[in-house]
Short mmCIF file of C-alpha atoms and ligand atoms in Angstrom, two decimals:
data_model
loop_
_atom_site.label_atom_id
_atom_site.label_comp_id
_atom_site.label_asym_id
_atom_site.label_seq_id
_atom_site.Cartn_x
_atom_site.Cartn_y
_atom_site.Cartn_z
CA UNK A 1 -28.32 7.46 44.31
CA UNK A 2 -26.75 10.38 46.33
CA UNK A 3 -27.10 13.51 44.17
CA UNK A 4 -24.29 15.46 46.29
CA UNK A 5 -21.74 12.75 45.28
CA UNK A 6 -22.93 12.63 41.46
CA UNK A 7 -22.61 16.46 41.12
CA UNK A 8 -19.13 16.54 43.02
CA UNK A 9 -17.19 18.10 39.87
CA UNK A 10 -14.23 15.84 38.47
CA UNK A 11 -11.56 18.67 39.29
CA UNK A 12 -12.17 18.15 43.03
CA UNK A 13 -8.72 15.54 42.16
CA UNK A 14 -5.83 16.66 41.27
CA UNK A 15 -4.98 16.14 37.67
CA UNK A 16 -1.76 17.48 37.86
CA UNK A 17 1.44 15.65 39.36
CA UNK A 18 3.40 18.08 42.01
CA UNK A 19 5.77 20.59 40.16
CA UNK A 20 4.09 19.94 36.52
CA UNK A 21 2.16 22.45 34.48
CA UNK A 22 -0.44 22.25 31.64
CA UNK A 23 0.17 22.13 28.04
CA UNK A 24 -2.13 21.94 25.08
CA UNK A 25 0.28 21.52 22.54
CA UNK A 26 2.69 18.30 22.43
CA UNK A 27 6.63 19.05 22.92
CA UNK A 28 8.93 16.77 20.93
CA UNK A 29 11.77 15.01 23.15
CA UNK A 30 14.13 12.95 21.28
CA UNK A 31 17.70 12.49 22.28
CA UNK A 32 18.68 11.93 18.83
CA UNK A 33 17.73 11.82 15.10
CA UNK A 34 14.26 10.23 14.50
CA UNK A 35 14.77 6.62 13.19
CA UNK A 36 12.93 5.65 10.10
CA UNK A 37 11.62 2.30 10.45
CA UNK A 38 9.55 0.47 7.44
CA UNK A 39 6.55 -1.95 8.31
CA UNK A 40 7.68 -4.77 6.75
CA UNK A 41 11.09 -5.19 8.43
CA UNK A 42 9.43 -3.68 11.65
CA UNK A 43 9.26 -6.28 14.55
CA UNK A 44 8.82 -6.38 18.48
CA UNK A 45 10.98 -8.65 20.52
CA UNK A 46 10.34 -9.89 23.85
CA UNK A 47 13.63 -11.62 25.22
CA UNK A 48 13.16 -13.44 28.35
CA UNK A 49 15.99 -13.87 30.88
CA UNK A 50 16.39 -17.44 29.31
CA UNK A 51 17.18 -15.93 25.96
CA UNK A 52 13.95 -17.12 24.47
CA UNK A 53 12.49 -14.87 21.94
CA UNK A 54 9.11 -13.88 21.44
CA UNK A 55 8.56 -11.89 18.10
CA UNK A 56 5.83 -10.00 16.49
CA UNK A 57 5.69 -8.53 12.87
CA UNK A 58 3.38 -5.26 12.15
CA UNK A 59 0.92 -7.46 10.94
CA UNK A 60 0.95 -10.02 13.66
CA UNK A 61 0.64 -6.57 16.38
CA UNK A 62 -2.31 -5.34 14.34
CA UNK A 63 -3.80 -9.07 14.74
CA UNK A 64 -3.92 -9.00 18.51
CA UNK A 65 -6.72 -7.38 20.62
CA UNK A 66 -6.57 -3.50 20.39
CA UNK A 67 -7.08 -1.49 23.35
CA UNK A 68 -8.01 2.63 23.42
CA UNK A 69 -6.96 3.76 26.58
CA UNK A 70 -7.28 7.84 27.34
CA UNK A 71 -4.38 8.91 30.20
CA UNK A 72 -2.63 12.02 30.99
CA UNK A 73 1.15 12.09 30.41
CA UNK A 74 3.61 13.80 32.50
CA UNK A 75 7.24 14.54 31.34
CA UNK A 76 10.42 15.14 33.70
CA UNK A 77 10.66 18.72 32.00
CA UNK A 78 7.46 19.76 33.52
CA UNK A 79 4.88 19.50 30.89
CA UNK A 80 1.92 17.30 31.49
CA UNK A 81 -0.66 16.61 28.78
CA UNK A 82 -4.19 15.37 29.90
CA UNK A 83 -6.39 12.97 27.93
CA UNK A 84 -4.41 11.93 25.21
CA UNK A 85 -6.31 8.97 23.46
CA UNK A 86 -4.19 6.12 21.87
CA UNK A 87 -4.52 2.51 20.54
CA UNK A 88 -2.46 -0.33 20.78
CA UNK A 89 -1.63 -3.47 22.10
CA UNK A 90 -1.67 -4.29 26.05
CA UNK A 91 1.62 -5.55 27.36
CA UNK A 92 -0.38 -8.22 29.23
CA UNK A 93 -1.71 -9.50 25.95
CA UNK A 94 2.32 -9.43 24.64
CA UNK A 95 3.30 -11.32 27.96
CA UNK A 96 0.40 -13.83 27.85
CA UNK A 97 2.07 -17.60 27.53
CA UNK A 98 5.31 -15.91 28.52
CA UNK A 99 7.12 -18.22 31.06
CA UNK A 100 9.49 -15.45 33.03
CA UNK A 101 10.43 -15.16 36.70
CA UNK A 102 12.36 -11.84 35.91
CA UNK A 103 11.67 -9.07 38.07
CA UNK A 104 12.70 -6.25 35.63
CA UNK A 105 12.75 -5.19 31.90
CA UNK A 106 14.63 -2.81 29.83
CA UNK A 107 12.69 -1.59 26.97
CA UNK A 108 14.81 -0.63 23.97
CA UNK A 109 14.24 1.24 20.60
CA UNK A 110 15.16 1.32 17.13
CA UNK A 111 17.99 4.21 17.35
CA UNK A 112 19.77 2.84 20.63
CA UNK A 113 17.43 4.69 23.34
CA UNK A 114 16.28 2.29 26.39
CA UNK A 115 14.53 3.15 29.71
CA UNK A 116 14.11 0.36 32.71
CA UNK A 117 11.41 -0.32 34.68
CA UNK A 118 10.09 -3.15 36.94
CA UNK A 119 8.31 -5.85 34.96
CA UNK A 120 5.30 -5.46 37.46
CA UNK A 121 4.77 -1.92 35.71
CA UNK A 122 4.44 -3.66 32.52
CA UNK A 123 1.51 -5.54 33.75
CA UNK A 124 -2.12 -5.25 35.17
CA UNK A 125 -3.46 -3.03 32.43
CA UNK A 126 -0.61 -0.13 32.94
CA UNK A 127 1.62 -0.22 29.88
CA UNK A 128 0.89 -0.69 25.72
CA UNK A 129 2.75 -1.04 22.78
CA UNK A 130 0.89 1.79 20.94
CA UNK A 131 0.44 2.76 17.43
CA UNK A 132 -2.20 5.34 16.69
CA UNK A 133 -3.14 8.65 19.02
CA UNK A 134 -5.98 10.83 18.64
CA UNK A 135 -7.35 8.50 16.08
CA UNK A 136 -4.77 8.76 13.56
CA UNK A 137 -1.23 7.36 12.87
CA UNK A 138 1.32 7.93 15.37
CA UNK A 139 4.00 10.56 14.03
CA UNK A 140 7.39 9.64 13.69
CA UNK A 141 8.83 12.30 15.97
CA UNK A 142 6.54 10.97 18.38
CA UNK A 143 7.88 7.43 18.30
CA UNK A 144 5.58 6.04 15.18
CA UNK A 145 5.53 3.62 14.10
CA UNK A 146 5.08 2.52 17.55
CA UNK A 147 6.20 3.41 21.09
CA UNK A 148 5.54 2.49 24.35
CA UNK A 149 3.13 3.97 26.76
CA UNK A 150 3.44 3.64 30.17
CA UNK A 151 1.44 6.63 31.38
CA UNK A 152 1.83 5.92 35.66
CA UNK A 153 5.63 6.97 34.97
CA UNK A 154 7.70 9.94 33.84
CA UNK A 155 6.98 9.89 29.84
CA UNK A 156 10.86 9.15 29.53
CA UNK A 157 9.85 5.69 30.29
CA UNK A 158 7.57 5.27 27.25
CA UNK A 159 10.31 4.65 24.66
CA UNK A 160 9.54 5.64 21.34
CA UNK A 161 10.28 3.95 18.29
CA UNK A 162 9.97 0.83 20.80
CA UNK A 163 11.84 -2.39 19.08
CA UNK A 164 11.35 -4.88 22.20
CA UNK A 165 11.87 -5.44 25.89
CA UNK A 166 14.83 -8.00 27.68
CA UNK A 167 13.00 -9.40 30.83
CA UNK A 168 16.08 -9.43 33.54
CA UNK A 169 16.91 -11.08 36.61
CA UNK A 170 18.74 -7.52 37.84
CA UNK A 171 17.92 -4.09 37.05
CA UNK A 172 20.01 -2.68 34.36
CA UNK A 173 19.59 1.64 34.02
CA UNK A 174 18.41 2.99 30.56
CA UNK A 175 19.59 6.11 28.33
CA UNK A 176 18.26 8.75 31.33
CA UNK A 177 18.82 6.54 34.27
CA UNK A 178 22.36 6.51 33.77
CA UNK A 179 22.71 9.96 33.45
CA UNK A 180 21.36 10.72 36.76
CA UNK A 181 17.37 10.25 36.46
CA UNK A 182 15.30 8.60 38.78
CA UNK A 183 15.46 4.65 38.52
CA UNK A 184 11.41 4.44 39.11
CA UNK A 185 10.30 7.89 38.24
CA UNK A 186 6.54 8.12 40.04
CA UNK A 187 5.57 11.85 38.81
CA UNK A 188 3.02 11.75 41.90
CA UNK A 189 6.17 11.35 44.11
CA UNK A 190 8.42 13.44 42.22
CA UNK A 191 10.79 11.13 41.58
CA UNK A 192 12.83 13.13 39.11
CA UNK A 193 16.61 12.62 39.50
CA UNK A 194 18.57 9.96 41.79
CA UNK A 195 18.15 10.45 45.19
CA UNK A 196 14.58 12.17 45.11
N1 LIG B 1 13.70 6.54 21.76
C1 LIG B 1 13.24 7.62 22.44
N2 LIG B 1 12.35 7.42 23.30
C2 LIG B 1 11.78 8.13 24.12
C3 LIG B 1 13.00 9.31 23.79
C4 LIG B 1 14.12 9.75 23.45
O1 LIG B 1 14.75 10.54 23.37
N3 LIG B 1 14.12 8.61 22.31
N4 LIG B 1 12.41 10.59 25.17
C5 LIG B 1 11.51 10.33 26.06
C6 LIG B 1 11.27 11.84 27.03
S1 LIG B 1 12.27 12.39 27.83
C7 LIG B 1 9.91 12.05 26.51
S2 LIG B 1 9.10 13.45 27.94
C8 LIG B 1 9.05 11.32 25.55
C9 LIG B 1 8.69 12.59 24.75
O2 LIG B 1 7.70 12.16 23.88
P1 LIG B 1 7.10 12.87 22.62
O3 LIG B 1 8.06 13.41 21.92
O4 LIG B 1 6.17 12.06 22.03
O5 LIG B 1 6.42 14.08 23.47
O6 LIG B 1 9.67 10.58 25.05
C10 LIG B 1 10.72 9.42 25.64
N5 LIG B 1 11.08 8.24 24.76
MO1 LIG B 2 10.83 13.67 28.96
#
């Protein structure tokens, strides 16, 4: 054991991507009104490029293996919040057994919002459909009953009130990407707008 290495402060690593500031509270950013989605009609649908659909009811989602990731979130409007603990289902679990050769994904929400990302960014233990935050139900204004969580990209990619994901052969911009925001949105490379 090396005491020097062991004692190295965690803060030696940068916690904040460039151009971000730390916030303790949690701003609400919604492009429209908060949709109210009753749990008995809620569903999550993955639509493959073949048109094949894979559906989960609320109870089915809750019956899948659950994970409890603690991650940092970074909004393109420059606030970051560190160490938020969520609970939900990994996209790896949902994609298990789905046959696809698509390379892109478009997440879409109750209420009409959408965001696009490469399908690979939803894989590899980096994306979840979450229903719980800091031990309690995800509040409606923050995307409850369930939202997408893709914390390694700017938080606009994490579609609130998520309803499904379309698997696409060709990339298709979502709500903010159509309005000039970056197609990929890596906060560590400060990919805020098209051309960054
Ligand atoms: N459906 C939907 N999802 C959304 C948005 C939205 O307007 N509608 N805003 C995005 C943006 S810009 C951010 S920063 C986060 C904000 O999540 P919060 O309101 O829980 O902080 O949700 C993202 N997901
Ligand atoms: Mo945002």
